[in-house]
Coordinates of C-alpha atoms and ligand atoms in Angstrom, one line a residue:
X25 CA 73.2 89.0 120.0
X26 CA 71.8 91.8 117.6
X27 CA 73.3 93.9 115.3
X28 CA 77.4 94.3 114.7
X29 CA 78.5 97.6 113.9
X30 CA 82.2 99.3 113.2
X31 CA 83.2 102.3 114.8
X32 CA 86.1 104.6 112.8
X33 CA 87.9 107.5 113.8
X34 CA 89.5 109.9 111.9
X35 CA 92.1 112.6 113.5
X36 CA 92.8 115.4 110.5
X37 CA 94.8 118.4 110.9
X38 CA 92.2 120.8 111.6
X39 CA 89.4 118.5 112.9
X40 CA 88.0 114.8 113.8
X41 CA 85.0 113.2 112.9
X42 CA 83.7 109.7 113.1
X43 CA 81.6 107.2 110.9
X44 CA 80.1 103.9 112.1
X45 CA 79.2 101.2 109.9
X46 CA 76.9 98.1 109.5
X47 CA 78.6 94.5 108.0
X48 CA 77.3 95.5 104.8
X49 CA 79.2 99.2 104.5
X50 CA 76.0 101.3 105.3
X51 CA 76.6 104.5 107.2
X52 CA 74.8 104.3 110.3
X53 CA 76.0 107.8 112.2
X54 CA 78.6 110.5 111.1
X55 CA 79.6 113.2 113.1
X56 CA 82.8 115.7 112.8
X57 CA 84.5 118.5 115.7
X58 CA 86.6 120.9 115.1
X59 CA 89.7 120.9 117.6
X60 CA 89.2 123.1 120.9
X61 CA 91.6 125.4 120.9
X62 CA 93.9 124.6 124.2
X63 CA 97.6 126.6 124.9
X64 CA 100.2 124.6 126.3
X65 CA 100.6 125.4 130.2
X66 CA 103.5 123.4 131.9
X67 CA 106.8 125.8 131.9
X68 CA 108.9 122.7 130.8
X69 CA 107.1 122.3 127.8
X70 CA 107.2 126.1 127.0
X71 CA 111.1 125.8 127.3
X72 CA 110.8 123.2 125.4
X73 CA 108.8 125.2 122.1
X74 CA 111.1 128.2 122.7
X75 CA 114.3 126.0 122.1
X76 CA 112.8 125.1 118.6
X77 CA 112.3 127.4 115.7
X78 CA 108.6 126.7 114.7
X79 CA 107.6 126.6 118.4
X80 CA 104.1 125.9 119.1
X81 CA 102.1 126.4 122.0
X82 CA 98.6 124.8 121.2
X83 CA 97.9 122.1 123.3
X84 CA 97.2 119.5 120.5
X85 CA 96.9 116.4 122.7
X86 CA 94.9 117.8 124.5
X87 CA 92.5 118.9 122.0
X88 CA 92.9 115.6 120.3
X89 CA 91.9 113.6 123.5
X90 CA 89.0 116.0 124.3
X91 CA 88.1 115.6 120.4
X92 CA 88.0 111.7 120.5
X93 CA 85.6 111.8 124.2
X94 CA 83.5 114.2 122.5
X95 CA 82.6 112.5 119.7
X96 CA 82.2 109.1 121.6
X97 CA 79.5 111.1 123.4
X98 CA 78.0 112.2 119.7
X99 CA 77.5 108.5 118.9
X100 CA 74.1 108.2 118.7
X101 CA 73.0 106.3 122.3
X102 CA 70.8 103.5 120.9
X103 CA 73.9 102.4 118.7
X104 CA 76.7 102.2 121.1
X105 CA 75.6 99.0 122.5
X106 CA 75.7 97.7 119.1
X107 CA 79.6 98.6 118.0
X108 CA 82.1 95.4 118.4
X109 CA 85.0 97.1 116.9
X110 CA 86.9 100.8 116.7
X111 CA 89.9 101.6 114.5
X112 CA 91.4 105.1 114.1
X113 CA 93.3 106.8 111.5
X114 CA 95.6 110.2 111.9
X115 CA 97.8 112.0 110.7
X116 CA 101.1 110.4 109.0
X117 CA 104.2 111.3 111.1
X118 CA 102.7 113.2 113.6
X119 CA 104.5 111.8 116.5
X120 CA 103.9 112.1 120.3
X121 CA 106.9 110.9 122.7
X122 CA 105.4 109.5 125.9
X123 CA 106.1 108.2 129.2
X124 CA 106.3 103.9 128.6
X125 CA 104.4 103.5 132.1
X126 CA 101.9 105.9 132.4
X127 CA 101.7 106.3 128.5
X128 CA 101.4 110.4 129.1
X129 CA 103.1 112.7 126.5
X130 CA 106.8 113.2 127.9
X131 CA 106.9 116.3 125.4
X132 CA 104.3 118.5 122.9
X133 CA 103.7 116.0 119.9
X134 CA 105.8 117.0 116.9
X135 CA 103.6 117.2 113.9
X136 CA 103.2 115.5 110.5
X137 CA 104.9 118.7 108.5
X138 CA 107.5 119.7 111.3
X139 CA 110.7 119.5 110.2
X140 CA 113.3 118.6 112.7
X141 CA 116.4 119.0 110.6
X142 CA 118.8 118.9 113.6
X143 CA 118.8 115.2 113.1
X144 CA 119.3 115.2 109.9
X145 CA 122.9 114.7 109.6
X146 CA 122.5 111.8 112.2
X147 CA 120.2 110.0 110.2
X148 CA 122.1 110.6 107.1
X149 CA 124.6 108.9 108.9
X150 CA 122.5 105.9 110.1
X151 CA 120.4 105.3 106.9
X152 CA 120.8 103.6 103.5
X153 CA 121.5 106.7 100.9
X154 CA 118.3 108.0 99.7
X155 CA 115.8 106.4 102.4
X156 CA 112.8 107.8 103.7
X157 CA 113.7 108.7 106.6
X158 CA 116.6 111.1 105.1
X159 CA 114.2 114.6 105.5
X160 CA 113.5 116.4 108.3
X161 CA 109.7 115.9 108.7
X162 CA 110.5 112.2 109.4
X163 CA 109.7 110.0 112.5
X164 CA 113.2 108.8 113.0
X165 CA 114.4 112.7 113.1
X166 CA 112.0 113.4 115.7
X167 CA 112.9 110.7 117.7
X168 CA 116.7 111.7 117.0
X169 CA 116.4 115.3 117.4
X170 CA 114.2 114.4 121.1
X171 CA 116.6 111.9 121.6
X172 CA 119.9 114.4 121.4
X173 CA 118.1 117.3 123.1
X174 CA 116.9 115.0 126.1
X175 CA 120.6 114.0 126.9
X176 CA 121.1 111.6 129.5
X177 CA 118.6 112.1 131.7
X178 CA 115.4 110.2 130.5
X179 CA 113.0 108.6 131.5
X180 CA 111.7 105.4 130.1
X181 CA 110.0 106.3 126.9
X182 CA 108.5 105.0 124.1
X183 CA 107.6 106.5 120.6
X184 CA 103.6 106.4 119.0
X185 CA 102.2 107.9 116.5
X186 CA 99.0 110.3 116.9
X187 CA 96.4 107.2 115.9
X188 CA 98.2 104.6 118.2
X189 CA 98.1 107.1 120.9
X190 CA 94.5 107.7 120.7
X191 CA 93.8 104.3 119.9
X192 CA 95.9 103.4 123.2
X193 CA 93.6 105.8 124.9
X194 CA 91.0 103.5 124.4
X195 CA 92.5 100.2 125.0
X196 CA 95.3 100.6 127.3
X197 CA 97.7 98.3 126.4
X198 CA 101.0 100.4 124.9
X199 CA 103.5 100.4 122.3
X200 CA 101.9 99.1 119.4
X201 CA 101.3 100.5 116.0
X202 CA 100.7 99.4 112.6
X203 CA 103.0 99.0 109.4
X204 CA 100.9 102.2 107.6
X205 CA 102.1 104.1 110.1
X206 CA 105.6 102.6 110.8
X207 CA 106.3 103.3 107.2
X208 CA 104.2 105.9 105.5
X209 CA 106.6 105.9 102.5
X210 CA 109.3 103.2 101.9
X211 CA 111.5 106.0 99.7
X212 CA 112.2 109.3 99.7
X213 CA 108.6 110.3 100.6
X214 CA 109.4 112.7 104.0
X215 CA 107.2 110.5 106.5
X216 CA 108.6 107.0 108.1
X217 CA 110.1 105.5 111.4
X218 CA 111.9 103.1 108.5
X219 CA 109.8 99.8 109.0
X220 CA 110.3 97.5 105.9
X221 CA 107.2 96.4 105.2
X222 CA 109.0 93.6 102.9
X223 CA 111.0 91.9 106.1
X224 CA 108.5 92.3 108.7
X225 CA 110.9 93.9 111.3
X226 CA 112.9 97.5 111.8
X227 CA 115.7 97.3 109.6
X228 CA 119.2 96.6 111.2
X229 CA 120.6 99.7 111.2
X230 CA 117.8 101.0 113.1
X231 CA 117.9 97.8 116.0
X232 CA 121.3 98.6 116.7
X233 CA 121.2 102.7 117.7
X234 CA 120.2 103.4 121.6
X235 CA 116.7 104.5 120.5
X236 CA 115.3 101.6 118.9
X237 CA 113.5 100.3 122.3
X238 CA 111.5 103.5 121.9
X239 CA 110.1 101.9 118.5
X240 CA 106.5 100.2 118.9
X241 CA 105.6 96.7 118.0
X242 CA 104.2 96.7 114.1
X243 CA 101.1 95.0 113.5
X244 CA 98.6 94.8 110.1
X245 CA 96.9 97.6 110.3
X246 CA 92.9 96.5 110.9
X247 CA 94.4 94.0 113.9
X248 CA 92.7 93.7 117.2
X249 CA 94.9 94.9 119.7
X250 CA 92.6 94.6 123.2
X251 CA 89.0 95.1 124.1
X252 CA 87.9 98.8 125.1
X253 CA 89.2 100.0 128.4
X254 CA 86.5 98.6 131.2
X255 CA 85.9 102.2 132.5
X256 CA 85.3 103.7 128.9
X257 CA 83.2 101.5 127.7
X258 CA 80.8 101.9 131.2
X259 CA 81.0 105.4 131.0
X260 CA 80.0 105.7 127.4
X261 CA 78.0 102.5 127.1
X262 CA 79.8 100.5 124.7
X263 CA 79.8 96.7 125.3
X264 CA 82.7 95.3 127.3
X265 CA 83.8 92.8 124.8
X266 CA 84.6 96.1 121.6
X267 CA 87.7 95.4 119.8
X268 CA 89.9 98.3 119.5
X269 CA 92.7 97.5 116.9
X270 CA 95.1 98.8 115.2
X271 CA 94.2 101.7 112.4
X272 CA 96.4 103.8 109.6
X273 CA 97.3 106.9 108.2
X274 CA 94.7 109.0 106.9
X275 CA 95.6 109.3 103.3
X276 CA 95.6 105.3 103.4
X277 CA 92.1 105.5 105.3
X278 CA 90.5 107.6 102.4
X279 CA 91.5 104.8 99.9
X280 CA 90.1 102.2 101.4
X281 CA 86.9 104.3 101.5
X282 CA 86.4 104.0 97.8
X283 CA 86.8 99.6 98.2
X284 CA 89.2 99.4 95.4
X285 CA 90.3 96.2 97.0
X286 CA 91.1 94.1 94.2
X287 CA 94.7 94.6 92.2
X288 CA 94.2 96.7 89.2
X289 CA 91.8 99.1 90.6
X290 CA 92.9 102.8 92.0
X291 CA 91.7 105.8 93.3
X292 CA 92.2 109.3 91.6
X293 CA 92.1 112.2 93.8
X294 CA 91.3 115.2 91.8
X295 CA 91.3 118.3 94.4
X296 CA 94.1 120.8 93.8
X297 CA 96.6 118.2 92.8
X298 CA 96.4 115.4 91.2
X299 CA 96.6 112.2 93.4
X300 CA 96.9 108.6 92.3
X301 CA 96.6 105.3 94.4
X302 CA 96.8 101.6 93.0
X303 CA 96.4 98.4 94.5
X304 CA 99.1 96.4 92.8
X305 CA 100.5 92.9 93.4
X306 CA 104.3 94.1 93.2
X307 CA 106.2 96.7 95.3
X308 CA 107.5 100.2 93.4
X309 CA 110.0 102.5 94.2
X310 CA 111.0 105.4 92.2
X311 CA 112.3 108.6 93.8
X312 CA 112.8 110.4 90.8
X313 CA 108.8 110.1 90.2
X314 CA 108.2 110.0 94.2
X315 CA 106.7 107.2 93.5
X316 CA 106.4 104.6 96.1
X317 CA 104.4 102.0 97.7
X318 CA 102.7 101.0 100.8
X319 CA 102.0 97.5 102.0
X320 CA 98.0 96.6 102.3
X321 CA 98.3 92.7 103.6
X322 CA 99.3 90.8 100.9
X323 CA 99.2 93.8 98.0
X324 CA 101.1 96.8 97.7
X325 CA 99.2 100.4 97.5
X326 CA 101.3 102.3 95.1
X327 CA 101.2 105.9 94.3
X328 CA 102.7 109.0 93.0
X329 CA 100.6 113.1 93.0
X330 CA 101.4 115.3 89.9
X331 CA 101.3 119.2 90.5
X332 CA 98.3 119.7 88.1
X333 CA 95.1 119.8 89.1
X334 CA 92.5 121.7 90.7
X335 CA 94.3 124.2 91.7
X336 CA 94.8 126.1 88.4
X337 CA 91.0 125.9 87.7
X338 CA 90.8 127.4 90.7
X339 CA 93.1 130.3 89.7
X340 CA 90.9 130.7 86.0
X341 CA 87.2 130.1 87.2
X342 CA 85.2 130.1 90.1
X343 CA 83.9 126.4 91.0
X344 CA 80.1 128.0 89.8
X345 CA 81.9 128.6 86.4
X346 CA 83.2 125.4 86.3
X347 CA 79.7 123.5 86.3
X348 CA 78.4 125.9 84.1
X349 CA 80.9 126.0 81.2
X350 CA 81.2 121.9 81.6
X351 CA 78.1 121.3 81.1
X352 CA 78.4 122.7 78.1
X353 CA 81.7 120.4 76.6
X354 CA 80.8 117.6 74.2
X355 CA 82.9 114.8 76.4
X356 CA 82.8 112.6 73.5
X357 CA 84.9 114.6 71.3
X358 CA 88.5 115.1 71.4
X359 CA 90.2 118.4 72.1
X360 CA 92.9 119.0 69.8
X361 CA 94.2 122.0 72.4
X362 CA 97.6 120.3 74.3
X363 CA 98.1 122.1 77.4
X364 CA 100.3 121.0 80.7
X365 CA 98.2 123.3 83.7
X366 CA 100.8 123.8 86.3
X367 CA 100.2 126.7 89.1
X368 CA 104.0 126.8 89.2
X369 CA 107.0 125.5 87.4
X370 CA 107.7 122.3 88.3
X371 CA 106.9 118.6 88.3
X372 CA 107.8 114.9 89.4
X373 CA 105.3 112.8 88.2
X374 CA 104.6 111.5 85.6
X375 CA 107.4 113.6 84.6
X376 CA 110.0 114.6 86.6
X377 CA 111.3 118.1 85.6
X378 CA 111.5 120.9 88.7
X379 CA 112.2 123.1 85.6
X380 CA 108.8 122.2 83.8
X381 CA 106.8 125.2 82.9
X382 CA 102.9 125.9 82.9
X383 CA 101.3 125.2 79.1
X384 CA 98.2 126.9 78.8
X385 CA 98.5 128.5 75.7
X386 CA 96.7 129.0 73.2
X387 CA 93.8 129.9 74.7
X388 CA 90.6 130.7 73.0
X389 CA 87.9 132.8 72.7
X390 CA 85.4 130.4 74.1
X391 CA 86.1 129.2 77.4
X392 CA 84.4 126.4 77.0
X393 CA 86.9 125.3 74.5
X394 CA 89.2 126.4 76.9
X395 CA 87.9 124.5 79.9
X396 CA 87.8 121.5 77.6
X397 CA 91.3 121.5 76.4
X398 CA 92.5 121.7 80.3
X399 CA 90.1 119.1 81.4
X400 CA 91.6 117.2 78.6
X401 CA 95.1 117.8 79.0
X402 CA 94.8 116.9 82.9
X403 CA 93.3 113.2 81.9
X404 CA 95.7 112.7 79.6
X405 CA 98.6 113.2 82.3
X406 CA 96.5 110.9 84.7
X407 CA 96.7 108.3 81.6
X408 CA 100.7 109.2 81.3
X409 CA 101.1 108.7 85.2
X410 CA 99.1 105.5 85.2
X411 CA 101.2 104.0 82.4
X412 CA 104.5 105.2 84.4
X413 CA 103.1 103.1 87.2
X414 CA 102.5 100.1 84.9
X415 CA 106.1 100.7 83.2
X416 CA 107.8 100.6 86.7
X417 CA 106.5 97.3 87.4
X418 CA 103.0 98.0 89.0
X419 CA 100.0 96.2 88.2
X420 CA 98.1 97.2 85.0
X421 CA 95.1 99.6 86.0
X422 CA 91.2 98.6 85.4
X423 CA 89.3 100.3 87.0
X424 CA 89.4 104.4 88.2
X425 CA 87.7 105.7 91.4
X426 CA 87.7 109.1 91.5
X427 CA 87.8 111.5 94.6
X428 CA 88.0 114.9 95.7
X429 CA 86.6 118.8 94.3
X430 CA 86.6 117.2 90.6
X431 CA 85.0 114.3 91.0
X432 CA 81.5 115.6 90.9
X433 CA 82.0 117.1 87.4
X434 CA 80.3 114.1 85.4
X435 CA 81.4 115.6 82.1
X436 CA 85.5 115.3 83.2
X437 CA 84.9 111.9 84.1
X438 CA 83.8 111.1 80.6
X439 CA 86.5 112.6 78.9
X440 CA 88.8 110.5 81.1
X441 CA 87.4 106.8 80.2
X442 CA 87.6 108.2 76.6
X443 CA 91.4 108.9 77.6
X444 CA 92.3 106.8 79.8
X445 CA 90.2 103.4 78.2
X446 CA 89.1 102.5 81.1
X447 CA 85.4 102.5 83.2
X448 CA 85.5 105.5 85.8
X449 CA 83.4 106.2 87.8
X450 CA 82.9 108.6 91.2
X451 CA 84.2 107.3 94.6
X452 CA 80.8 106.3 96.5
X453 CA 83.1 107.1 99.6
X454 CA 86.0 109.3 100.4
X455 CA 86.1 110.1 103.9
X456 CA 88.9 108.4 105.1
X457 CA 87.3 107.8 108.7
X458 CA 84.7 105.4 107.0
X459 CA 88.0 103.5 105.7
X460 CA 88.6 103.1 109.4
X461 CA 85.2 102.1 109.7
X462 CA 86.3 99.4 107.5
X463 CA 89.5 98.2 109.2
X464 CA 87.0 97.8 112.1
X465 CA 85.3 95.3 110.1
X466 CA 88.2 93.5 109.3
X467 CA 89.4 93.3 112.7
X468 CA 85.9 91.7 113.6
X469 CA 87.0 88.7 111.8
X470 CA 90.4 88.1 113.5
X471 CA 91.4 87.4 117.5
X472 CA 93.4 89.3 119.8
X473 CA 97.0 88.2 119.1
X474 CA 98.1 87.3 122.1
Ligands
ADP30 P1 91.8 120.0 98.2 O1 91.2 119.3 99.4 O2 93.0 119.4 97.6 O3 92.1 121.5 98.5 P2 89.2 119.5 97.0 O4 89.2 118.1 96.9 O5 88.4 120.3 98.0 O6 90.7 120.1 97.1 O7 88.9 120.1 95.5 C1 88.9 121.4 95.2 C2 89.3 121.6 93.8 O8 88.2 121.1 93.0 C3 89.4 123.0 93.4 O9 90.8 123.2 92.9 C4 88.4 123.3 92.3 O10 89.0 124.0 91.2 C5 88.0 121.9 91.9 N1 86.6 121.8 91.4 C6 85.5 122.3 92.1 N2 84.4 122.1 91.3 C7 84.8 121.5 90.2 C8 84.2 121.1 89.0 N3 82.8 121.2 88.8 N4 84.9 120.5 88.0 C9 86.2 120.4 88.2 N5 86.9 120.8 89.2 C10 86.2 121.3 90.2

């Protein structure tokens, strides 16, 4: 028998890196790649990227398929023998178009921020007012907007999104994805397909257009899907029983990193916005706020990302400033300086005003003070956006995880238990391919659906 370990994957925008783990959550190999750069070659695609606006000519399958082989090859050999189960996380939206035989790309993936506004209207047409799928950089308008330019003469295809493509690389067995991906957002967030999470199926308005056979199965994410391709796991040495299953979207990923898997406990990313994720019990929408929810089995993952953050600290003091004048602040004392540290005018949440202008003033002579009062003023809009969860329905926070460029100041996270009344405490993982590590372990528990 011998050890079990959990392979996850994943796929980023600029790179890819990997982290396997033992049953108890111990890192037992990381590695990362940066994508080779590769240009498109075949003259149909390159029609293809003239006739649209942002045309691109890297090759990103390509590079994304090279990525994944390389980094099976950078998993340490003693260990491979060892790994029962591989999940993969990527990129939410970014959507790949392939043949439903051979499972090849039929056209150059669109990606996660590519905004196919062409279909718009269609959708618009199609979709309850106000859905997610009503912006450009959705799923459903890619598939529209390949589906309209395509015209009658197509061959049997089917839709996946970049992790179930790679993950399909490895098993073989296509069309299936899982409901993180299917959905991203339920409302008015830019990314979805338009799964309901809530009904277990595509939504009738979907089943009924000509496209909707393109749409892959849904599964849970962290489900097994097949064992590893025979020929991949001889060439790389992996056992011939490894479960590859189903994986997520890589914001999703980096949640489950940090284990806040009971309700009540979330995740703050503090890098140059400010992110919050919480596992609730009930399901929130709120477009004003862009607040929305994701399904996580039998809970609900609901967030929202203010415009403050990082960002303007970045624009005042160099990250070398920033430990040296925190270390400085007295956390225990309250700053009496009320500041609202945008980059920009404009916010959604916790308040929703695009007209909202920066507050940094007064500022005084010691920047320490200074520092303080924006440190301050920052936690106290994480504690307004936290309550705006709770008054929307969500459950009551707990607990606060804390991830990103401001997490390791230990002096911030004081002042925000003092504001916020809760423990919090830093994230002892972020990187969302260890989250896919985890759904590996969860899939370890389950059998292949059949
Ligand atoms: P992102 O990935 O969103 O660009 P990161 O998670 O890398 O951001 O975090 C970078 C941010 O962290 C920067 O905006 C920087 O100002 C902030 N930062 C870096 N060091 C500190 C610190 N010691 N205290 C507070 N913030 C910090």
């Amino acid at each position: 028998e011998g050890e079990r370990l959990y392979l996850g994957f994943d796929f980023g925008t600029s790179g890819a890196r990997f982290a396997i783990i033992d049953k108890d959550g111990a890192i037992r190999a990381e590695a990362k790649r940066e994508y080779p750069l590769f240009v498109q070659l075949l003259i149909l695609r390159f029609l293809f990227v003239l006739s649209r606006k942002n045309g691109e000519s890297r090759d990103w399958v390509r590079s994304w398929k090279e990525t994944l082989f390389s980094l099976l090859e950078d998993v340490p050999l003693d260990i491979r023998k060892h790994v029962v189960a591989i999940s993969i996380d990527g990129t939410s939206a970014t959507t790949l178009i392939v043949d439903s035989y051979t499972g090849e790309p039929l056209w150059r993936p669109f990606l996660y921020n590519e905004s196919c506004s062409d279909a718009l209207p269609v959708v618009k047409s199609i979709a309850p007012p106000n859905h997610t799928v009503c912006t450009g950089s959705s799923t459903l308008c890619k598939l529209v907007s390949w589906w309209n330019h395509v015209g009658s003469d197509k061959k049997p295809a089917l839709l996946l999104h970049q992790a179930d493509w790679l993950l399909w690389l490895l098993h073989g067995k296509l069309g299936v994805t899982d409901y993180n991906n299917a959905l991203k957002a339920s409302f008015n967030k830019s990314i979805t397909v338009g799964y309901d999470p809530e009904v277990d199926s595509y939504p009738s308005w979907l089943v009924c257009q000509p496209y909707y056979h393109l749409l892959p199965s849904v599964l849970a994410p962290g489900t097994p899907i097949a064992c590893l391709k025979e020929e991949v796991g001889n060439k790389y040495g992996f056992q011939k029983d490894c479960v590859v299953c189903t994986g997520t979207t890589d914001s999703i990923a980096a949640f489950l990193a940090a284990r806040a898997s009971q309700p009540g406990k979330a995740v703050t990313s503090l890098g140059s916005t400010l992110a919050i994720k919480l596992l609730s019990n009930t399901r929130i929408e709120d477009s004003r706020f862009g607040v929305y929810s994701h399904r996580l089995d039998d809970k609900w993952l609901v967030g929202g990302a203010s415009n403050t953050g990082g960002a303007i600290l970045r624009q005042l003091f160099t990250d070398n400033q920033l430990e040296k004048l925190s270390e400085q602040i007295n956390p225990s004392q309250p700053s009496p300086l009320d500041y609202y540290p945008l980059p920009k005018a404009g916010e959604r949440f916790p308040v929703a005003d695009p007209n909202l202008a920066p507050r940094l003033h007064p500022r005084p002579e010691n920047d320490v003070e200074y520092l303080h009062g924006i440190l301050e003023s920052i936690a106290r809009i994480e504690a307004k956006a936290y309550e705006l969860l709770k008054e929307l329905g969500a459950t009551q926070v707990e607990e606060v995880f804390t991830a990103g460029g401001g997490a390791k100041n230990e002096k911030w996270i004081k002042i925000r238990e003092r504001v916020l009344g809760l423990p919090v405490s830093r994230a002892n993982q972020t990187e969302a391919a260890y989250g896919a590590a985890l759904l590996a372990k969860k899939a370890d528990q389950q059998n292949i659906p059949s």
